[in-house]
PDB file of C-alpha atoms in Angstrom:
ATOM      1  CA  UNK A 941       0.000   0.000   0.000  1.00 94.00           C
ATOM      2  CA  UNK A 942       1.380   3.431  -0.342  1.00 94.00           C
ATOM      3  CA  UNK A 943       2.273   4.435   2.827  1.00 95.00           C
ATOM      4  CA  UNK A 944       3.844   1.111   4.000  1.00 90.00           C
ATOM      5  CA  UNK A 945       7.455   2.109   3.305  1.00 89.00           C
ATOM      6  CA  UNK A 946       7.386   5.367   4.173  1.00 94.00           C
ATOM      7  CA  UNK A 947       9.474   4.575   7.411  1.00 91.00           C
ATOM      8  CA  UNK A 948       8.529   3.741  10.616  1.00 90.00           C
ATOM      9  CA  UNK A 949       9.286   7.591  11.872  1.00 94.00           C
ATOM     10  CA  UNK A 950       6.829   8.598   9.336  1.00 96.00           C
ATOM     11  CA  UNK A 951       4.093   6.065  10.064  1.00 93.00           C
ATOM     12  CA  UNK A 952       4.464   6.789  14.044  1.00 93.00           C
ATOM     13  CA  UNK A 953       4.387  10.403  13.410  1.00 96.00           C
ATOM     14  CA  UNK A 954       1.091   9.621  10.846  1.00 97.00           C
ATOM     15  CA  UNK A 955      -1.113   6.904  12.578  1.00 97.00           C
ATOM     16  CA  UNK A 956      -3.932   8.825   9.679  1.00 97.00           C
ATOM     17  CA  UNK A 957      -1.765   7.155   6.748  1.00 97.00           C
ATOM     18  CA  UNK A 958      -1.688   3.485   8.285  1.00 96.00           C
ATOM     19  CA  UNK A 959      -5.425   3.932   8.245  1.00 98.00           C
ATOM     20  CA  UNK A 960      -5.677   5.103   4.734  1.00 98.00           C
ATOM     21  CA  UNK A 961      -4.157   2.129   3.696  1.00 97.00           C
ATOM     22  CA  UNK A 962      -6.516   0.154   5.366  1.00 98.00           C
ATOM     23  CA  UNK A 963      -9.291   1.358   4.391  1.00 98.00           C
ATOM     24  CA  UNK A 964      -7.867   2.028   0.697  1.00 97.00           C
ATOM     25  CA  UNK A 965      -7.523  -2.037   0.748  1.00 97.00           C
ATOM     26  CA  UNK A 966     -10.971  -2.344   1.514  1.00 97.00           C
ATOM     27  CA  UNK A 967     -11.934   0.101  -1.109  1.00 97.00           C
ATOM     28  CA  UNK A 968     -10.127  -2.060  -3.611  1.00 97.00           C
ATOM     29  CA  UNK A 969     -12.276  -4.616  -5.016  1.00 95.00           C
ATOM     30  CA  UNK A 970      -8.732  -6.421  -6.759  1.00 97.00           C
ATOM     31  CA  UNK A 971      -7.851  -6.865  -3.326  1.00 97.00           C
ATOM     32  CA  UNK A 972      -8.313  -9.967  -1.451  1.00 96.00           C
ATOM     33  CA  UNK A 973      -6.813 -10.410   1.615  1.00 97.00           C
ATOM     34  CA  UNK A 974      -4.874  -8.367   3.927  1.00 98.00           C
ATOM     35  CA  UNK A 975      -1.440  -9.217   5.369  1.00 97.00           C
ATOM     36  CA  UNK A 976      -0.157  -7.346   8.646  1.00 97.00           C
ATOM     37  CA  UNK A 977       3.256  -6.517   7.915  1.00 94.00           C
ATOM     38  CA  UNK A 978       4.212  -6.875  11.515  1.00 94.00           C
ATOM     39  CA  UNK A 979       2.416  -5.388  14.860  1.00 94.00           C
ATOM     40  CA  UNK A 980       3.602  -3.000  16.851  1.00 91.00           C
ATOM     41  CA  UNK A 981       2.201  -1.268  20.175  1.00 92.00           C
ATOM     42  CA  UNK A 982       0.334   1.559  18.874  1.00 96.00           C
ATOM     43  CA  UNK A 983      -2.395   0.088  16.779  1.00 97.00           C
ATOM     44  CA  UNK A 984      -5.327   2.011  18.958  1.00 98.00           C
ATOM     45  CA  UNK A 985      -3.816   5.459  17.257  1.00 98.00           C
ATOM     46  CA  UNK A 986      -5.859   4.304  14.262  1.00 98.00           C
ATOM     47  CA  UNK A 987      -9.203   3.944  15.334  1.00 98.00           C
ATOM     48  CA  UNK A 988     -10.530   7.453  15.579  1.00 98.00           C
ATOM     49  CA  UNK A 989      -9.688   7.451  11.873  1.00 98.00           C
ATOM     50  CA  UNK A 990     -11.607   4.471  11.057  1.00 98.00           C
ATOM     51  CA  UNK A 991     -14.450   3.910  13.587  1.00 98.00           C
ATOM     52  CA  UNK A 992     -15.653   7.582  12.712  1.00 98.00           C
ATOM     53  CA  UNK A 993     -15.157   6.705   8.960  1.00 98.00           C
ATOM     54  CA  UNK A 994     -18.683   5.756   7.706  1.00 98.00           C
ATOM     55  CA  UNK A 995     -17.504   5.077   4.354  1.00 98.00           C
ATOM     56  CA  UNK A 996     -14.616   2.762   5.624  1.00 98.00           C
ATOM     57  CA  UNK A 997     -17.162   1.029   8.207  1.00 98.00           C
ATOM     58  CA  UNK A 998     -19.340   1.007   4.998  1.00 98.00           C
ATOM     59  CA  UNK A 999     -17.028  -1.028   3.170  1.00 97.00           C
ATOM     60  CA  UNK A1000     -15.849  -3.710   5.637  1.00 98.00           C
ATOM     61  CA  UNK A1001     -19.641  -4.528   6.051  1.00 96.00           C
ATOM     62  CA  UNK A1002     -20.627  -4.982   1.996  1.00 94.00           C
ATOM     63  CA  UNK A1003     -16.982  -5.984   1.005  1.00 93.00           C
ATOM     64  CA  UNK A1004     -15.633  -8.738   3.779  1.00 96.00           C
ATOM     65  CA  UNK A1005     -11.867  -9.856   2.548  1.00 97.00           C
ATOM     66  CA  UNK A1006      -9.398 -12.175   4.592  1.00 98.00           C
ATOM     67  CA  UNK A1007      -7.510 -10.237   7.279  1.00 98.00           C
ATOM     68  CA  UNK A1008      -4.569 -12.133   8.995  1.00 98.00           C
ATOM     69  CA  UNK A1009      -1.707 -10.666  11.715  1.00 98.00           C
ATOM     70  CA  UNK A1010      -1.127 -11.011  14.929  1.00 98.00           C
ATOM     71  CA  UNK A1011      -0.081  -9.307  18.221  1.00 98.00           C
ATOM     72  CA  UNK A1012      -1.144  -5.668  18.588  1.00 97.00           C
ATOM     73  CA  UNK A1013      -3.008  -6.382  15.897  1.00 98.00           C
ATOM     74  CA  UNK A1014      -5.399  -7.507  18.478  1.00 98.00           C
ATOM     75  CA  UNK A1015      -6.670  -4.012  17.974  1.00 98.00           C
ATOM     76  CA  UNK A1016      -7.412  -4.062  14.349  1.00 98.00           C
ATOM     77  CA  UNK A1017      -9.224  -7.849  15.267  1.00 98.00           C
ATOM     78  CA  UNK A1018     -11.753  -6.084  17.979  1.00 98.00           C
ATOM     79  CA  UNK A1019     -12.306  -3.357  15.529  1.00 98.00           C
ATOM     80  CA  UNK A1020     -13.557  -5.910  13.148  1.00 98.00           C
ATOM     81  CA  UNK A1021     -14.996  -8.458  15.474  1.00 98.00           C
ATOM     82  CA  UNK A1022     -16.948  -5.405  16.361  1.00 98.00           C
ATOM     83  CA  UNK A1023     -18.139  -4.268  12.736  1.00 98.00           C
ATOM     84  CA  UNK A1024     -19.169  -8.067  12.066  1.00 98.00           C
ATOM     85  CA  UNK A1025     -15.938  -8.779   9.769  1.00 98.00           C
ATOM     86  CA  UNK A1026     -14.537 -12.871  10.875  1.00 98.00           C
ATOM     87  CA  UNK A1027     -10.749 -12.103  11.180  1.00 98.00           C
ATOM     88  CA  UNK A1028      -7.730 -14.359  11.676  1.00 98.00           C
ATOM     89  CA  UNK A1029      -4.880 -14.172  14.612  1.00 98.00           C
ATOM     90  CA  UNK A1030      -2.706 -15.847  12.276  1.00 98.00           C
ATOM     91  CA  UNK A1031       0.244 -14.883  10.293  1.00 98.00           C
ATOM     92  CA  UNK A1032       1.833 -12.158   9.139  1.00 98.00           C
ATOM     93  CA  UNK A1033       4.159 -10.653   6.191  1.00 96.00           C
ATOM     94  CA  UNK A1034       7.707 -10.233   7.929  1.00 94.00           C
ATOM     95  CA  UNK A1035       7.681 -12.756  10.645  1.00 96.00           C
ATOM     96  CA  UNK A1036       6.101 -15.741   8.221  1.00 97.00           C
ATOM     97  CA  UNK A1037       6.369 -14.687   5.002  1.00 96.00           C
ATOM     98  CA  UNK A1038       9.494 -12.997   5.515  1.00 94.00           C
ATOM     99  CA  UNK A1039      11.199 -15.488   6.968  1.00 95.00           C
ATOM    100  CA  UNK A1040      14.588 -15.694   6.902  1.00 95.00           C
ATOM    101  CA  UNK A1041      15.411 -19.364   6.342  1.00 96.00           C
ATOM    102  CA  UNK A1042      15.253 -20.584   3.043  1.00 94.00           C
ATOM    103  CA  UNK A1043      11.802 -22.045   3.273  1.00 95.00           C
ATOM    104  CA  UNK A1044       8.384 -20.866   5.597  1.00 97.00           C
ATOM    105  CA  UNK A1045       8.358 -23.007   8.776  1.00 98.00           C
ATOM    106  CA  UNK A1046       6.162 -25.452   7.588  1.00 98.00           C
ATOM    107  CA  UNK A1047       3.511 -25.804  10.125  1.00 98.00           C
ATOM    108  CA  UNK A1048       3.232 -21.986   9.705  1.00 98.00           C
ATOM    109  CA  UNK A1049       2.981 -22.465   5.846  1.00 98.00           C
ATOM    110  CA  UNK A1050       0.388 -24.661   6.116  1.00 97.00           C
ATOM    111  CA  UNK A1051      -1.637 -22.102   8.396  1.00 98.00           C
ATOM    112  CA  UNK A1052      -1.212 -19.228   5.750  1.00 97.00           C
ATOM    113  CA  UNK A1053      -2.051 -21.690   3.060  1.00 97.00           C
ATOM    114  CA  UNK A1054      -5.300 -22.429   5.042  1.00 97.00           C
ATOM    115  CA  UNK A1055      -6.280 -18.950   3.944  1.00 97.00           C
ATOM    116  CA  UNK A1056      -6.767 -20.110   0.163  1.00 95.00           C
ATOM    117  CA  UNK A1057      -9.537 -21.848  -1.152  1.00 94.00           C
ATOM    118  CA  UNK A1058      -9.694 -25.429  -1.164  1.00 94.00           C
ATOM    119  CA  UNK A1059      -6.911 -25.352   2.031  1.00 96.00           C
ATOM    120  CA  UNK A1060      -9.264 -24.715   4.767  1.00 95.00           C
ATOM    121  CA  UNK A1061      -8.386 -25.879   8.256  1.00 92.00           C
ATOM    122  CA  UNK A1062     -10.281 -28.370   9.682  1.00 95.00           C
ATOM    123  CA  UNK A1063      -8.655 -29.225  12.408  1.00 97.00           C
ATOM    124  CA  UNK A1064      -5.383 -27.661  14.799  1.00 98.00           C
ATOM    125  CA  UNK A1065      -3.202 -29.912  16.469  1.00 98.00           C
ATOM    126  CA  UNK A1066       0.146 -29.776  17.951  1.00 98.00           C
ATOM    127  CA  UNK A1067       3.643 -28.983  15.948  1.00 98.00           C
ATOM    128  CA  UNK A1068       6.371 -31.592  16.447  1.00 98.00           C
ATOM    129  CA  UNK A1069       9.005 -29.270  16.251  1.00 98.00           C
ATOM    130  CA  UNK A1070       9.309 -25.445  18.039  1.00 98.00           C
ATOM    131  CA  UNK A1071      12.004 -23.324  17.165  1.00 98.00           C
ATOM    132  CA  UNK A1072      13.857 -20.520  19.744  1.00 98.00           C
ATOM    133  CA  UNK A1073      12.885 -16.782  18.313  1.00 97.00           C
ATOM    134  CA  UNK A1074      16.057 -15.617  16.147  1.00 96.00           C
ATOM    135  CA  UNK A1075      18.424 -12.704  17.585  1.00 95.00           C
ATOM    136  CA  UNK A1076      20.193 -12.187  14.178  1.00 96.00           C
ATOM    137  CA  UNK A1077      18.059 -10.112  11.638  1.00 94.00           C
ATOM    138  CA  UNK A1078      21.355  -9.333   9.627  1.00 95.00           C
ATOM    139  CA  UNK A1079      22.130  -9.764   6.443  1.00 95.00           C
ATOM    140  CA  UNK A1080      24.493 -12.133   7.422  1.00 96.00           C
ATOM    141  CA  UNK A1081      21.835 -14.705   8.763  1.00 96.00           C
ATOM    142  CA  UNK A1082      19.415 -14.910   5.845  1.00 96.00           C
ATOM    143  CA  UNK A1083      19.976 -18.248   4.519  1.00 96.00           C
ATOM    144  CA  UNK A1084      20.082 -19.603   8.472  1.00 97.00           C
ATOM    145  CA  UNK A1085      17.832 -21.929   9.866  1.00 97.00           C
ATOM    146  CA  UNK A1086      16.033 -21.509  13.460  1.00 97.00           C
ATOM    147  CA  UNK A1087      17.033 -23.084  16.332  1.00 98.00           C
ATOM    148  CA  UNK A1088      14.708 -25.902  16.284  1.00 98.00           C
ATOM    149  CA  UNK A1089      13.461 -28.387  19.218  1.00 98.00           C
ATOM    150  CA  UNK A1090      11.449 -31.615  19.272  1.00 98.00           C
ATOM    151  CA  UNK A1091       7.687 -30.496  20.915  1.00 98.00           C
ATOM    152  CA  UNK A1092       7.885 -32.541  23.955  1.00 97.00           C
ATOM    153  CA  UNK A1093       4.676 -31.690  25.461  1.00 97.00           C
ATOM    154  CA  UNK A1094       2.288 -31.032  22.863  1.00 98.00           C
ATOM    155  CA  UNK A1095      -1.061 -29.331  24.073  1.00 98.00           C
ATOM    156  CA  UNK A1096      -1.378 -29.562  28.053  1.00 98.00           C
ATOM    157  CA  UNK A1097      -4.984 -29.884  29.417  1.00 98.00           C
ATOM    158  CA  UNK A1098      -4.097 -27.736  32.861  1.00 98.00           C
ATOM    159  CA  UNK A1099      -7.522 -28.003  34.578  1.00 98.00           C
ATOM    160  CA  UNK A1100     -11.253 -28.764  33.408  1.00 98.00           C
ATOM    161  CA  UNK A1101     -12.790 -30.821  31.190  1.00 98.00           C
ATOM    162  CA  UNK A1102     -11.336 -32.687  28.075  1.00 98.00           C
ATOM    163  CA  UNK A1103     -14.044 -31.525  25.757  1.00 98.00           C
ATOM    164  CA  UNK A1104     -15.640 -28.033  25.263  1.00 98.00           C
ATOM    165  CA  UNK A1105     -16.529 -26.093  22.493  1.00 98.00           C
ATOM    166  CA  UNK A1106     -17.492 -22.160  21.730  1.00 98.00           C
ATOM    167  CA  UNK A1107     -16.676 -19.373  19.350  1.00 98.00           C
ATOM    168  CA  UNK A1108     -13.435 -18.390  19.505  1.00 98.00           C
ATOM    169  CA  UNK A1109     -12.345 -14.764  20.601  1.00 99.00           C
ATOM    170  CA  UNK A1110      -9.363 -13.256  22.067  1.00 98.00           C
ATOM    171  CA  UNK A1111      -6.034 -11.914  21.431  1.00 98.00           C
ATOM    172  CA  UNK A1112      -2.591 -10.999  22.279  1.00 98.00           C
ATOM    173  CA  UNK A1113      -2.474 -10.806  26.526  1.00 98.00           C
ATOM    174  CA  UNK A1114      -0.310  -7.761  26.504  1.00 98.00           C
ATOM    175  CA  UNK A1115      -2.466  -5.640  23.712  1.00 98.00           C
ATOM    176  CA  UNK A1116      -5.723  -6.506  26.007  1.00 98.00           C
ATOM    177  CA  UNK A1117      -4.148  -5.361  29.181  1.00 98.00           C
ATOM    178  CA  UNK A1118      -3.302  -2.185  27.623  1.00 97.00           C
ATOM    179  CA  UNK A1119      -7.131  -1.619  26.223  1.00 97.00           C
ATOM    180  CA  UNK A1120      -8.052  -2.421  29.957  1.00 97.00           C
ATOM    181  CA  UNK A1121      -5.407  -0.205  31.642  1.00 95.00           C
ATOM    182  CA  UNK A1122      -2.887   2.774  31.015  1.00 88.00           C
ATOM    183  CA  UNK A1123       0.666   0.902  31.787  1.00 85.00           C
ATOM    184  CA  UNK A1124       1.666   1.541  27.845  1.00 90.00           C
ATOM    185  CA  UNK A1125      -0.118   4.438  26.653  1.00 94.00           C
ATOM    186  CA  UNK A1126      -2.164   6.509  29.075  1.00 94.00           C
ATOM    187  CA  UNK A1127      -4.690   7.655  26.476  1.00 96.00           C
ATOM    188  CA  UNK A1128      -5.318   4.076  25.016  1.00 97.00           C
ATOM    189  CA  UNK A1129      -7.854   3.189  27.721  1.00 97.00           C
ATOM    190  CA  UNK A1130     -10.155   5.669  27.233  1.00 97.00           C
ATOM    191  CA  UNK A1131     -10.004   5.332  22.700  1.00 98.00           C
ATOM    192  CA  UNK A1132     -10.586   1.759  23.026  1.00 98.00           C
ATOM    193  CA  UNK A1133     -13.236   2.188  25.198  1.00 98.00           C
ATOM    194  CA  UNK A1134     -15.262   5.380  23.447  1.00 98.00           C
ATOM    195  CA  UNK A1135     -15.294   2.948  20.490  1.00 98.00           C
ATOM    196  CA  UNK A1136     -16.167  -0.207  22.873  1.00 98.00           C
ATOM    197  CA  UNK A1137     -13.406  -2.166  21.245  1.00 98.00           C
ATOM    198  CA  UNK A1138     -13.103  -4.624  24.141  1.00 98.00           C
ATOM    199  CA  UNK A1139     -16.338  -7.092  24.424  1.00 98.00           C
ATOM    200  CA  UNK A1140     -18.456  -6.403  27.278  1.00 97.00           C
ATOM    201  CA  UNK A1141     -18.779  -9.580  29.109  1.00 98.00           C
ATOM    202  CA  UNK A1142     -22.285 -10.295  27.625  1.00 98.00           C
ATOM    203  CA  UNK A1143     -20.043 -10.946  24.480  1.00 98.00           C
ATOM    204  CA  UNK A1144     -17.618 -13.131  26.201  1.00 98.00           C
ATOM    205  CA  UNK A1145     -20.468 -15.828  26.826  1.00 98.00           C
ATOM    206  CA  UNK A1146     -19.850 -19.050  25.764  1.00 98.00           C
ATOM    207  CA  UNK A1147     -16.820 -17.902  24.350  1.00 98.00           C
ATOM    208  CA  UNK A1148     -13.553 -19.900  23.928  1.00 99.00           C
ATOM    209  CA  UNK A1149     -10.500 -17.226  25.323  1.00 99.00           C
ATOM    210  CA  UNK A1150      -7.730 -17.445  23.389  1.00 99.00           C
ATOM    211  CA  UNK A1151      -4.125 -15.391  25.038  1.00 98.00           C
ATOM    212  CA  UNK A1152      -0.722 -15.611  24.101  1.00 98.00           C
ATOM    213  CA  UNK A1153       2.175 -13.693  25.506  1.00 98.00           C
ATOM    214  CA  UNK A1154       4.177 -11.283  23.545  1.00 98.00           C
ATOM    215  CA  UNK A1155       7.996 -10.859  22.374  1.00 97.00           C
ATOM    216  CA  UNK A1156       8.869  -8.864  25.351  1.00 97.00           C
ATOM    217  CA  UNK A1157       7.948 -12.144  27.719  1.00 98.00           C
ATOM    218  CA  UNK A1158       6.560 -10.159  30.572  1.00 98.00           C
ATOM    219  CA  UNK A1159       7.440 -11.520  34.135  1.00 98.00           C
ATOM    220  CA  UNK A1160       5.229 -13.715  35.889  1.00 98.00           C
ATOM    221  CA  UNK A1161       4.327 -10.466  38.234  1.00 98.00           C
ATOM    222  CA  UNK A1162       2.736  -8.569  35.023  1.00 98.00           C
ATOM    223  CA  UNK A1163       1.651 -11.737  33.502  1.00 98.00           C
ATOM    224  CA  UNK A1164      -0.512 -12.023  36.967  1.00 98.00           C
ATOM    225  CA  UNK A1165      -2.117  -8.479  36.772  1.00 98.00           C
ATOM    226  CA  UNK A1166      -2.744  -9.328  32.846  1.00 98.00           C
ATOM    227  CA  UNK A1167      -4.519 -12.098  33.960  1.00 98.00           C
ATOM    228  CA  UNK A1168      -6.513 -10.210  37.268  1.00 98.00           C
ATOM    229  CA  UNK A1169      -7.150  -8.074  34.835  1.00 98.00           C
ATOM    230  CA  UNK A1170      -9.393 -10.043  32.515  1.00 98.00           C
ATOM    231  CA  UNK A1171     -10.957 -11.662  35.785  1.00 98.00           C
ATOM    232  CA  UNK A1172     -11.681  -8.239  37.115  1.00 98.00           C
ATOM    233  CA  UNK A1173     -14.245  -8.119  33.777  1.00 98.00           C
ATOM    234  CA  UNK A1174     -15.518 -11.358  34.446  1.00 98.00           C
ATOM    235  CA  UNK A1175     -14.772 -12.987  31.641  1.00 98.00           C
ATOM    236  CA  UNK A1176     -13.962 -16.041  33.382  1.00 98.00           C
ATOM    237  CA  UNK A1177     -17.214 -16.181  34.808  1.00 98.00           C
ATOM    238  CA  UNK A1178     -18.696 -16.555  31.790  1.00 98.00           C
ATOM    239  CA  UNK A1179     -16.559 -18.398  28.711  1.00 98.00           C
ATOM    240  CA  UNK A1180     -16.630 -22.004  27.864  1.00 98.00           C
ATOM    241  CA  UNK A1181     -12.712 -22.599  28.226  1.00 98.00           C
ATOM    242  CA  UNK A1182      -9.628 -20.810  27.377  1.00 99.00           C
ATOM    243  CA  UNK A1183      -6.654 -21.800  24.940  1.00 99.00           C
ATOM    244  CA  UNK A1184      -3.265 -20.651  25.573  1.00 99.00           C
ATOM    245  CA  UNK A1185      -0.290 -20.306  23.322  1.00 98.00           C
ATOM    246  CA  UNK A1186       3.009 -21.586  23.806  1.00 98.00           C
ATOM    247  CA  UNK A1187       5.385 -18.568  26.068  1.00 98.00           C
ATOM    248  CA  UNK A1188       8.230 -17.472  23.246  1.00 98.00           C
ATOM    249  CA  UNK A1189      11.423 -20.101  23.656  1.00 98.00           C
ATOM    250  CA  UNK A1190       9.779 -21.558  26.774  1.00 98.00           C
ATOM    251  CA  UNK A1191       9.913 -18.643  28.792  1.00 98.00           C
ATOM    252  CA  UNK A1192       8.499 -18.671  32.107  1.00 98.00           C
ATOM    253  CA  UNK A1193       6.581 -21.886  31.315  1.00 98.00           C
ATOM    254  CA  UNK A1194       5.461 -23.501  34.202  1.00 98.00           C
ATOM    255  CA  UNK A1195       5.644 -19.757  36.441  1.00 98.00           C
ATOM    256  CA  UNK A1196       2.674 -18.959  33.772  1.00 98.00           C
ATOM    257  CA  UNK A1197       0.647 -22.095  33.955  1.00 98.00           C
ATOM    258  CA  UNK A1198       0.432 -22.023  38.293  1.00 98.00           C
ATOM    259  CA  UNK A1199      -0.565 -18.199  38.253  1.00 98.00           C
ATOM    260  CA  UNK A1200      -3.236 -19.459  35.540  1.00 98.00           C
ATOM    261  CA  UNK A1201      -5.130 -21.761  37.424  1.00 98.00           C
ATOM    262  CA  UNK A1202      -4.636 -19.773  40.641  1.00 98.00           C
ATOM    263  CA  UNK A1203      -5.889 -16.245  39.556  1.00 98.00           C
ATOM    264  CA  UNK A1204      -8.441 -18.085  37.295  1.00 98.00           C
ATOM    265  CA  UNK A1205      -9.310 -19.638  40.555  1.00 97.00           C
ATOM    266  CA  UNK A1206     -12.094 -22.007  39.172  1.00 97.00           C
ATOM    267  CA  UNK A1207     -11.385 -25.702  38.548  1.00 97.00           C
ATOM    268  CA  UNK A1208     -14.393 -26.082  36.252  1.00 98.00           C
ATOM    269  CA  UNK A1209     -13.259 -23.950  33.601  1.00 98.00           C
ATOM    270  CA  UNK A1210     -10.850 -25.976  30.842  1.00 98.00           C
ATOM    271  CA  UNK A1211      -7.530 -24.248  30.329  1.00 98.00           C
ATOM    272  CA  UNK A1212      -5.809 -26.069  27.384  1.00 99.00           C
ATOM    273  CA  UNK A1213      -2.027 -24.705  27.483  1.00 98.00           C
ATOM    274  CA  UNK A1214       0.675 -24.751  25.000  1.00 98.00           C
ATOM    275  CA  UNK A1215      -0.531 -24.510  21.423  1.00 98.00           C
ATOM    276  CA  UNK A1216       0.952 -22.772  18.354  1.00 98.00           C
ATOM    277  CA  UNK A1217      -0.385 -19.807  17.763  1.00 98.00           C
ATOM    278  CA  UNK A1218       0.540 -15.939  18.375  1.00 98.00           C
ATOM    279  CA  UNK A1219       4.290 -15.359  18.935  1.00 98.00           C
ATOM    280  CA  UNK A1220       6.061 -18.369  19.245  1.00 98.00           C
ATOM    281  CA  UNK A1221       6.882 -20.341  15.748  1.00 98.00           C
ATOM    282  CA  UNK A1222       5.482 -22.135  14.102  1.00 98.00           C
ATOM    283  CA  UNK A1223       1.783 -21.115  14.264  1.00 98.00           C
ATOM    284  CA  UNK A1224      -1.700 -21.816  13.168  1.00 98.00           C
ATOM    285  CA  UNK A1225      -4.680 -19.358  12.484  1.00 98.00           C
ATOM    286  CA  UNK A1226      -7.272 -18.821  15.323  1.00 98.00           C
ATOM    287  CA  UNK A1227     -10.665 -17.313  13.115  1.00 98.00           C
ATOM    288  CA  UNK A1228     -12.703 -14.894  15.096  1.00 98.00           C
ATOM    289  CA  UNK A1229     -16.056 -16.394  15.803  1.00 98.00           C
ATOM    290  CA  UNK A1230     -15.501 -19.642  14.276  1.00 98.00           C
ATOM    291  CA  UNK A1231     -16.982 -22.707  16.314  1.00 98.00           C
ATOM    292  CA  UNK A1232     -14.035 -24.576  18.334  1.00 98.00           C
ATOM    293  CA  UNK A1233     -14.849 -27.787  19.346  1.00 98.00           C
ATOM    294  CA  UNK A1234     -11.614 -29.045  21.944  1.00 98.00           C
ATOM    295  CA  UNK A1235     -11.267 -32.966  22.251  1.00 98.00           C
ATOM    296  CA  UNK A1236      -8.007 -32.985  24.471  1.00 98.00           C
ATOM    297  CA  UNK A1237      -8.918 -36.811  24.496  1.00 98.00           C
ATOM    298  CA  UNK A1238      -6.962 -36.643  20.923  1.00 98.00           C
ATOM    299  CA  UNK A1239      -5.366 -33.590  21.419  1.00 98.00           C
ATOM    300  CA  UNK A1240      -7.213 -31.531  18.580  1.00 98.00           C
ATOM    301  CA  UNK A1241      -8.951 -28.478  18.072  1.00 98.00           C
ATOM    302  CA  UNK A1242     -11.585 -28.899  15.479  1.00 98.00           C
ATOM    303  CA  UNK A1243     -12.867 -25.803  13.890  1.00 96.00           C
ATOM    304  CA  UNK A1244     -16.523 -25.353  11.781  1.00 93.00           C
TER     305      UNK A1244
END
């Protein structure tokens, strides 16, 4: 789109051109899809340009096409969620497309593949292999593989029942904490919440939760008020079960699963734990709304 390599000085100082682009793509009928290039932390600086755009809102609602990205992307997935457009927290252009290695991670390329007619998923289960998040984006290291690891684990049933299904809504754990309170951005709270971007917890019933934890892998002591923070709306009173992703390179893994089921605080509610989506590679694509029916008996996800 035309703004997209402007710069990232330029596109922080002009949160009105990342929204033109948007909403040029959706003005486009030789446009499909739409691929995030990455995420960020400032998505929310773009809704007053689009939720007060009739003609954008306008267009999402008579001309649906596939958008995919994750992490603060969150944002642009509420937005949506909210106007009635089915999203994906899936991949995106520079972490999956743009990968580095000589191929896409496979599990991941089947995910973004899932996005083209005749691939559909049917069904989500667990990625033999992981791989550690790279810390050379050089020159140098295109051509490089990941450091890669057998998946010992697979998806962990923490507490709950083995099967439960819903429609699946959620996001990136650090991009909802910041619609809910002002420890990023002290003005975000009060945007996402003139535009009701997070569901009210009428919404959230029946719901499957998904969360995953971002690059910066907070400590288990913000990953606990992330967490209270969610219960504090009560969305744990009301969903159907909540999915997890897999903490980037294993990072606090087991510190993450204990505050879980203690804050949660509610042995009822299924908590499956450790699956491929969000941040850590590889990853799948979680489709807003879609029916998820969980059979940890085999370890699948089974979407309709």
């Amino acid at each position: 789109m035309p703004n997209t390599l402007k710069g990232t000085a330029y596109l922080a100082e002009h949160p009105q051109a990342r929204a033109q682009d948007l909403k040029d793509a959706f003005l486009d009928d030789s446009v499909a899809g739409i691929i995030c290039a990455i995420g960020g932390d400032d998505t929310y600086r773009l809704l007053p340009y689009l939720m007060e755009d009739t003609e954008f809102i306008e267009a999402v609602k008579k001309h649906p096409k596939l958008f995919s990205g994750f992490s603060d992307t969150t944002i642009n997935h509420l937005m949506f969620y909210k106007l009635g457009l089915s999203t994906y927290y899936g991949p995106n252009f520079i972490c999956d497309l743009g990968e580095i290695g000589d191929e896409m991670l496979p599990y991941t390329r089947k995910a973004f593949e899932s996005y083209l007619e005749g691939n559909e998923y049917h069904e989500i289960v667990s990625s033999e292999i992981w791989y550690e998040e790279r810390t050379d984006f050089s020159r140098a290291a295109i051509g490089t593989e990941r450091v890669a690891h057998r998946e010992e684990r697979g998806f962990e049933l923490l507490q709950g029942k083995e099967i439960f299904q819903g429609r699946l809504l959620g996001g990136c754990l650090e991009s909802l904490y910041d619609i809910l309170k002002t420890n990023r951005y002290t003005d975000e709270k009060e945007i996402c919440e003139k535009y009701g971007i997070f569901p009210d917890k009428e919404e959230w019933t029946g719901k499957i939760l998904f969360i995953e934890t971002c690059e910066e892998k907070p400590a288990p002591e913000l990953f606990e008020k992330e967490i209270t923070a969610l219960k504090e709306k009560g969305v744990f009173d009301v969903i159907s079960g909540v999915l997890v992703g897999k903490p980037q390179d294993e990072t606090y893994y087991e510190e993450y699963q204990s505050i879980l089921k203690r804050v949660v605080d509610n042995k009822e509610l299924p908590i499956v734990y450790n699956m491929n989506f969000g941040h850590a590679a590889p990853r799948c694509a979680l489709q807003y709304g879609a029916i998820a029916a969980v059979d940890m008996k085999q370890k699948k996800v089974f979407l309709y």
